[in-house]
CSV table of C-alpha atoms in Angstrom, one decimal:
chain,number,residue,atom,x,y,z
J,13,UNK,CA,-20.1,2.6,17.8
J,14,UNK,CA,-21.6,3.4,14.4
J,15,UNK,CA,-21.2,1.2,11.5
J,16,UNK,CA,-18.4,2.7,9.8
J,17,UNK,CA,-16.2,3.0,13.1
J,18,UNK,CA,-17.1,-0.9,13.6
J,19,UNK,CA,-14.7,-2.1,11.1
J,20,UNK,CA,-12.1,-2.9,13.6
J,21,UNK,CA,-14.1,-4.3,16.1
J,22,UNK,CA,-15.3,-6.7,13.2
J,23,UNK,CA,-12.3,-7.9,12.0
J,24,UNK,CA,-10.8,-8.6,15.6
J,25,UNK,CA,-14.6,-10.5,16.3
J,26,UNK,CA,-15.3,-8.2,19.4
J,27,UNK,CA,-19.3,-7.2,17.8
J,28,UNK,CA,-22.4,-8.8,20.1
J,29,UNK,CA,-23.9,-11.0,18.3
J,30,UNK,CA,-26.6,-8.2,17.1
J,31,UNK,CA,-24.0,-5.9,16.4
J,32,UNK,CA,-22.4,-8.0,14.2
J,33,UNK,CA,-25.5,-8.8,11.9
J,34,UNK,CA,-26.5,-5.3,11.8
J,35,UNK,CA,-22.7,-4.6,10.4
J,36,UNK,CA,-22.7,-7.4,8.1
J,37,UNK,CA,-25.8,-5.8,6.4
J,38,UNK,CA,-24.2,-2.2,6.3
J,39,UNK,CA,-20.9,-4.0,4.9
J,40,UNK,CA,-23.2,-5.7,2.1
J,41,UNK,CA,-23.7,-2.2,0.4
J,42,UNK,CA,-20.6,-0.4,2.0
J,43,UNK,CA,-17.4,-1.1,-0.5
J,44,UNK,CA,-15.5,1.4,1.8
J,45,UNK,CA,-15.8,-0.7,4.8
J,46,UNK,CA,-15.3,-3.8,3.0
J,47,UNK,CA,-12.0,-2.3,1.6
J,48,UNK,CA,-10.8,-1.5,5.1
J,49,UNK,CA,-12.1,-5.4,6.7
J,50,UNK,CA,-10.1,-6.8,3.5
J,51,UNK,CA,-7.1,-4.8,4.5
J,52,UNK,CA,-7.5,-6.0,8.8
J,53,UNK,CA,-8.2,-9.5,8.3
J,54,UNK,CA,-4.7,-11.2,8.0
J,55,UNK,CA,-3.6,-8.7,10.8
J,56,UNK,CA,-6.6,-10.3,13.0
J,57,UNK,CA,-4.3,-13.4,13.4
J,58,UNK,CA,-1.5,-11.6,15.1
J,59,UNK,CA,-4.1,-9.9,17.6
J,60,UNK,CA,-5.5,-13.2,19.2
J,61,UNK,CA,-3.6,-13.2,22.1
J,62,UNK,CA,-5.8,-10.0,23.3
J,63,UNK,CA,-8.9,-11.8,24.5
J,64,UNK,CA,-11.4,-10.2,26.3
J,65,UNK,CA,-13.3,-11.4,29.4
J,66,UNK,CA,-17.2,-11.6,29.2
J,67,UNK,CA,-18.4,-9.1,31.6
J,68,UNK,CA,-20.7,-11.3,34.0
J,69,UNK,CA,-24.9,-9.9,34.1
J,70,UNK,CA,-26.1,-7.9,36.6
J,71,UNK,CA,-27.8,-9.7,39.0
J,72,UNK,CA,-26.4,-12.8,38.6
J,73,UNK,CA,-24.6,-15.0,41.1
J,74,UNK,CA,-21.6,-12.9,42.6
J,75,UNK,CA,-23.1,-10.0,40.4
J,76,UNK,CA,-24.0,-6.9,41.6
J,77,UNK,CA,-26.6,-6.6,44.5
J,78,UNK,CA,-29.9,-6.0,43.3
J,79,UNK,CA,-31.8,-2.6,43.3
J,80,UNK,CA,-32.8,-1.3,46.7
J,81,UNK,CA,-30.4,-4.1,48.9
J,82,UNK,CA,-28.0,-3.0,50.8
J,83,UNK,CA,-24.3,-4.4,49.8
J,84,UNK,CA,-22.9,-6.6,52.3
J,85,UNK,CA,-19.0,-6.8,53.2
J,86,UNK,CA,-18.7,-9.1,50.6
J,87,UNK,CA,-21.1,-7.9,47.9
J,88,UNK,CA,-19.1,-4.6,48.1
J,89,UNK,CA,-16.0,-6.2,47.3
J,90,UNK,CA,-17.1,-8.0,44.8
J,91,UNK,CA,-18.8,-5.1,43.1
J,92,UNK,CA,-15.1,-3.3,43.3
J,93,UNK,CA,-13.6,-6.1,41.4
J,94,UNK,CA,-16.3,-6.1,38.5
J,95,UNK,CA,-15.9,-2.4,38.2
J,96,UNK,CA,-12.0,-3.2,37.9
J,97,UNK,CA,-12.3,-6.0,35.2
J,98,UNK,CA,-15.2,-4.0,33.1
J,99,UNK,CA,-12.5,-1.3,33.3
J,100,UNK,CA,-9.5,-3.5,32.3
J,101,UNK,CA,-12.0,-4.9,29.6
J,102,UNK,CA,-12.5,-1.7,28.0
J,103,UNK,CA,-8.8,-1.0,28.7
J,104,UNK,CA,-8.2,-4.1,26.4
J,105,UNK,CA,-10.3,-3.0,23.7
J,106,UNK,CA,-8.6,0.4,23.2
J,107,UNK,CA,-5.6,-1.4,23.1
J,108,UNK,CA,-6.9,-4.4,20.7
J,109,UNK,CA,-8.1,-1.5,18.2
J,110,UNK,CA,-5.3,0.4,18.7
J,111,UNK,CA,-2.8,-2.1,18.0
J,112,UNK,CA,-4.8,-3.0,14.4
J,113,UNK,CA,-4.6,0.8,13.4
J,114,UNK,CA,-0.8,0.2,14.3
J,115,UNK,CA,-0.2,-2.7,12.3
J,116,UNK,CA,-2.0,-0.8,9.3
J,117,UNK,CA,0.3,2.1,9.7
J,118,UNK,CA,3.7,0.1,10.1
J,119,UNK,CA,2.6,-2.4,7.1
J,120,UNK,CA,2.5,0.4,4.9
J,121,UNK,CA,5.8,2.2,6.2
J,122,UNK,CA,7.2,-1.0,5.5
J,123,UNK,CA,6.0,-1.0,2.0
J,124,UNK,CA,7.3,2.2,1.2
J,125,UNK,CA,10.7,1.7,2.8
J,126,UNK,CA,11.0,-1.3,0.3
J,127,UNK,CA,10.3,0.3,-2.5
J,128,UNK,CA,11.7,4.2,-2.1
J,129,UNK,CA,15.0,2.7,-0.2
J,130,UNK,CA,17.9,2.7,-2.2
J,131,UNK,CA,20.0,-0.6,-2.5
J,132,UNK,CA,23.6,-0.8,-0.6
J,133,UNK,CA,26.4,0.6,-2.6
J,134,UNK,CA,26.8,3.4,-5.8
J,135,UNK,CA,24.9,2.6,-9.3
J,136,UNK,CA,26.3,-0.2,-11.6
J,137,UNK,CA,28.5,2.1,-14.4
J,138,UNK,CA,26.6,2.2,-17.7
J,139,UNK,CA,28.1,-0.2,-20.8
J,140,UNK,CA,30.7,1.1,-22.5
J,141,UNK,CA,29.6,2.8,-26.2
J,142,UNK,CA,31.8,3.5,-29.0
J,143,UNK,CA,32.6,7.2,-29.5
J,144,UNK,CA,34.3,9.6,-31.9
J,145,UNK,CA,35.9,8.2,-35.2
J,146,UNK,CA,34.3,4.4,-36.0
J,147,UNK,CA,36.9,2.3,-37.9
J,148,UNK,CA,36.0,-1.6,-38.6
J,149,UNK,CA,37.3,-4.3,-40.2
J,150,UNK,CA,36.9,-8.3,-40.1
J,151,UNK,CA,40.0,-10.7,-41.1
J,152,UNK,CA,39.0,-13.3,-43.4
J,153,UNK,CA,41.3,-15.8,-42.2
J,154,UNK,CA,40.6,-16.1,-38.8
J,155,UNK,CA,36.6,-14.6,-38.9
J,156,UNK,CA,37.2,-12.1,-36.0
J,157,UNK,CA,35.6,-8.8,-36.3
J,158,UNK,CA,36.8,-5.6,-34.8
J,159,UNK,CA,35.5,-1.6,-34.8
J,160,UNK,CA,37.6,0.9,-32.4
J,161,UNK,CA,36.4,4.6,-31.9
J,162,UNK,CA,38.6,6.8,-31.3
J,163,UNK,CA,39.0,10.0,-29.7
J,164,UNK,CA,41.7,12.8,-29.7
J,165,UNK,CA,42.8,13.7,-26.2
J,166,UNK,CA,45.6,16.4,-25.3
J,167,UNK,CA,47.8,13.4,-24.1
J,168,UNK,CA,47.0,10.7,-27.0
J,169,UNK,CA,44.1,8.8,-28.5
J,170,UNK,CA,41.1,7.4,-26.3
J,171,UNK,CA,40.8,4.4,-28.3
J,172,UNK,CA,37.6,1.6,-27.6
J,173,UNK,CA,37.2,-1.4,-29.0
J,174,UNK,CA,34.5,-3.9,-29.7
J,175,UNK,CA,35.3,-7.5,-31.0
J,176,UNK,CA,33.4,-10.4,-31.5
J,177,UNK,CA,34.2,-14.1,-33.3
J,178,UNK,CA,37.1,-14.7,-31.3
J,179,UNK,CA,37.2,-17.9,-29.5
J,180,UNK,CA,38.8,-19.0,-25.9
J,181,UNK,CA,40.5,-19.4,-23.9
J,182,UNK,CA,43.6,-17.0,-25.2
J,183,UNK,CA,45.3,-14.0,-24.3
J,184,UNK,CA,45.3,-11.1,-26.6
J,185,UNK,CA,46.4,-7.3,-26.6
J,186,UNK,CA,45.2,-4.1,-28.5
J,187,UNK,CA,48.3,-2.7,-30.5
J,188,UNK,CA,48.4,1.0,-31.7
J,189,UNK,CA,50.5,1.4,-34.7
J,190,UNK,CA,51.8,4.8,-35.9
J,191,UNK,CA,52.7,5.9,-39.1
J,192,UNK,CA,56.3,4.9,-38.7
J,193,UNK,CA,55.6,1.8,-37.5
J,194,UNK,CA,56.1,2.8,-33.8
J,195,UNK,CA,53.7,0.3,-32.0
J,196,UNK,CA,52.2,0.5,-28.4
J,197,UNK,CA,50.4,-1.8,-26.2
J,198,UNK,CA,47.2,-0.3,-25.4
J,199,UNK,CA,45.6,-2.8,-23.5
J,200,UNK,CA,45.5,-6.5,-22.3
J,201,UNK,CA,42.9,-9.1,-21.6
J,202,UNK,CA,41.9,-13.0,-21.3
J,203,UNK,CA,39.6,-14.5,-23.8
J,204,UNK,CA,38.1,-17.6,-21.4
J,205,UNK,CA,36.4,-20.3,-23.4
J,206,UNK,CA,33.9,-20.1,-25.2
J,207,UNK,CA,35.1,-16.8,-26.1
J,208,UNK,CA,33.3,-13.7,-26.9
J,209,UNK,CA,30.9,-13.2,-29.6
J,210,UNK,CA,30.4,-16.8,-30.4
J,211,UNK,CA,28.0,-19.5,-30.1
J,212,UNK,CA,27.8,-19.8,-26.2
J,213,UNK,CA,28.8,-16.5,-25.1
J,214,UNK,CA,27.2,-14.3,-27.9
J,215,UNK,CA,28.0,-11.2,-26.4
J,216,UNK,CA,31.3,-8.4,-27.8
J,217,UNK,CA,33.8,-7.8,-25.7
J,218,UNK,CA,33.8,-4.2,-25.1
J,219,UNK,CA,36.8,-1.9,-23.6
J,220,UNK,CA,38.8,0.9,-23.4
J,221,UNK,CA,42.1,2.6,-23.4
J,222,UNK,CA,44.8,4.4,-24.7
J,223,UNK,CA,48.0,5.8,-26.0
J,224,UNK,CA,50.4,8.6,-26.6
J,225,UNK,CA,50.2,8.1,-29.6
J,226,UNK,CA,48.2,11.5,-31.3
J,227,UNK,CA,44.9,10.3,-33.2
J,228,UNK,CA,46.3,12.1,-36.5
J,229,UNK,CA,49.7,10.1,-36.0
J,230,UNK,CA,47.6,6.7,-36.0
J,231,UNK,CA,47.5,4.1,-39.0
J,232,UNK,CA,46.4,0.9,-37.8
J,233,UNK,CA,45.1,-1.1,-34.3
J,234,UNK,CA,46.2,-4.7,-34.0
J,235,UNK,CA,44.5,-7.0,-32.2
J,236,UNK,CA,46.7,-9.8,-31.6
J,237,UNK,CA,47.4,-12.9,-29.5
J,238,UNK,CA,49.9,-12.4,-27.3
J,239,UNK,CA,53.4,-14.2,-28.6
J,240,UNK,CA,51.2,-15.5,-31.8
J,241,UNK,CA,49.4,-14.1,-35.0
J,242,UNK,CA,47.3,-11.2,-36.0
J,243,UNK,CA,43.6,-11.6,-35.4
J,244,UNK,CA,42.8,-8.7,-36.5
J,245,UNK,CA,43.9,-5.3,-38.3
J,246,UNK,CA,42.0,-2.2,-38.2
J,247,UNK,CA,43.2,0.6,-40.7
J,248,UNK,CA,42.0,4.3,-39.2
């Protein structure tokens, strides 16, 4: 191996004892390698279970039979095994290095896939805005404040309102009111305490709807409680 192909034989601790040293100096001025033993380290851990047998010396006893000596019976089976576990040994190291390379690659597929997949289920609608003519008003009995925009539309007025100061828990309706007087629910909704647009729930209540009634034919939007008073009139 040369130093820069040592970097996953470092981090799994498979380097002689020389080895190692001389790659610790080339890692000292090397910030590529260091990069890549930074990134292999805390996949080391899951790689422990691969160890690899010490490959017994030459020579030694049930080692090979020395130079010039004929094998007997059982030095030649002996020296068939040690072949077979020096191959198995650097079977384990392809795999030991292969396996960190692996990691690498599915920890970063795994990192993307976080961040480019998309969450479960369509986008969240955007808030509701006010559009087309803006008409406010607040009343100064009751301190609730109302602005509608509305919207001609070939079957009515697109009417949407945003109110604040009005405190729960009631229930209230938007009225459309025509120049005759003709009036029209255009919607209904639940005020639930504190209420909306007051100390504890600070945000306007913002909605939508409409009614047959044409935009040029409208004089006024009521908000009122429902079977109670006026909280607010809006002249358009």
């Amino acid at each position: 191996m040369t130093a820069h192909t040592d970097v996953g034989a470092y981090s799994m601790g498979l380097l002689e004892e020389r080895d190692r040293r001389e790659f610790e100096d080339h890692l000292a001025g090397c910030p590529a390698c260091a990069a890549e033993v930074a990134e292999l380290s805390p996949m080391a851990a899951l790689l422990r279970g691969v160890e690899l047998r010490e490959v017994e010396p030459a020579g030694a006893a049930g080692g090979e039979p020395a130079a010039g000596r004929e094998p007997e019976g059982g030095d030649v089976t002996e020296l068939l095994s040690r072949r077979a576990r020096q191959q198995r040994q650097r079977r384990r190291w392809q795999v030991a290095l292969g396996a960190a390379a692996g990691i690498v690659l599915i920890g970063g597929g795994i990192g993307l896939g976080i961040v480019a997949a998309p969450q479960d289920g369509p986008p969240p609608a955007p808030p509701l805005a006010l559009s087309g003519q803006l008409h406010s008003a607040t009343d100064p009995g009751t301190g609730v404040a109302g602005t509608v925009g509305l919207v001609a539309k070939a079957w009515g007025t697109q009417v949407t309102l945003d109110l604040s100061k009005v405190h729960g828990p009631a229930e209230c309706e938007l009225v459309a009111v025509s120049r005759t007087g003709e009036r029209r629910v255009v919607m209904g909704w639940l005020v639930t305490a504190p209420g909306d647009g007051v100390s504890g729930h600070p945000a306007h209540l913002v909605i939508r709807g409409g009614t047959s009634i044409p935009r040029n034919d409208l004089s006024r939007v009521d908000v009122d409680v429902v079977n109670g008073r006026t909280l607010v009139s809006i002249p358009v």
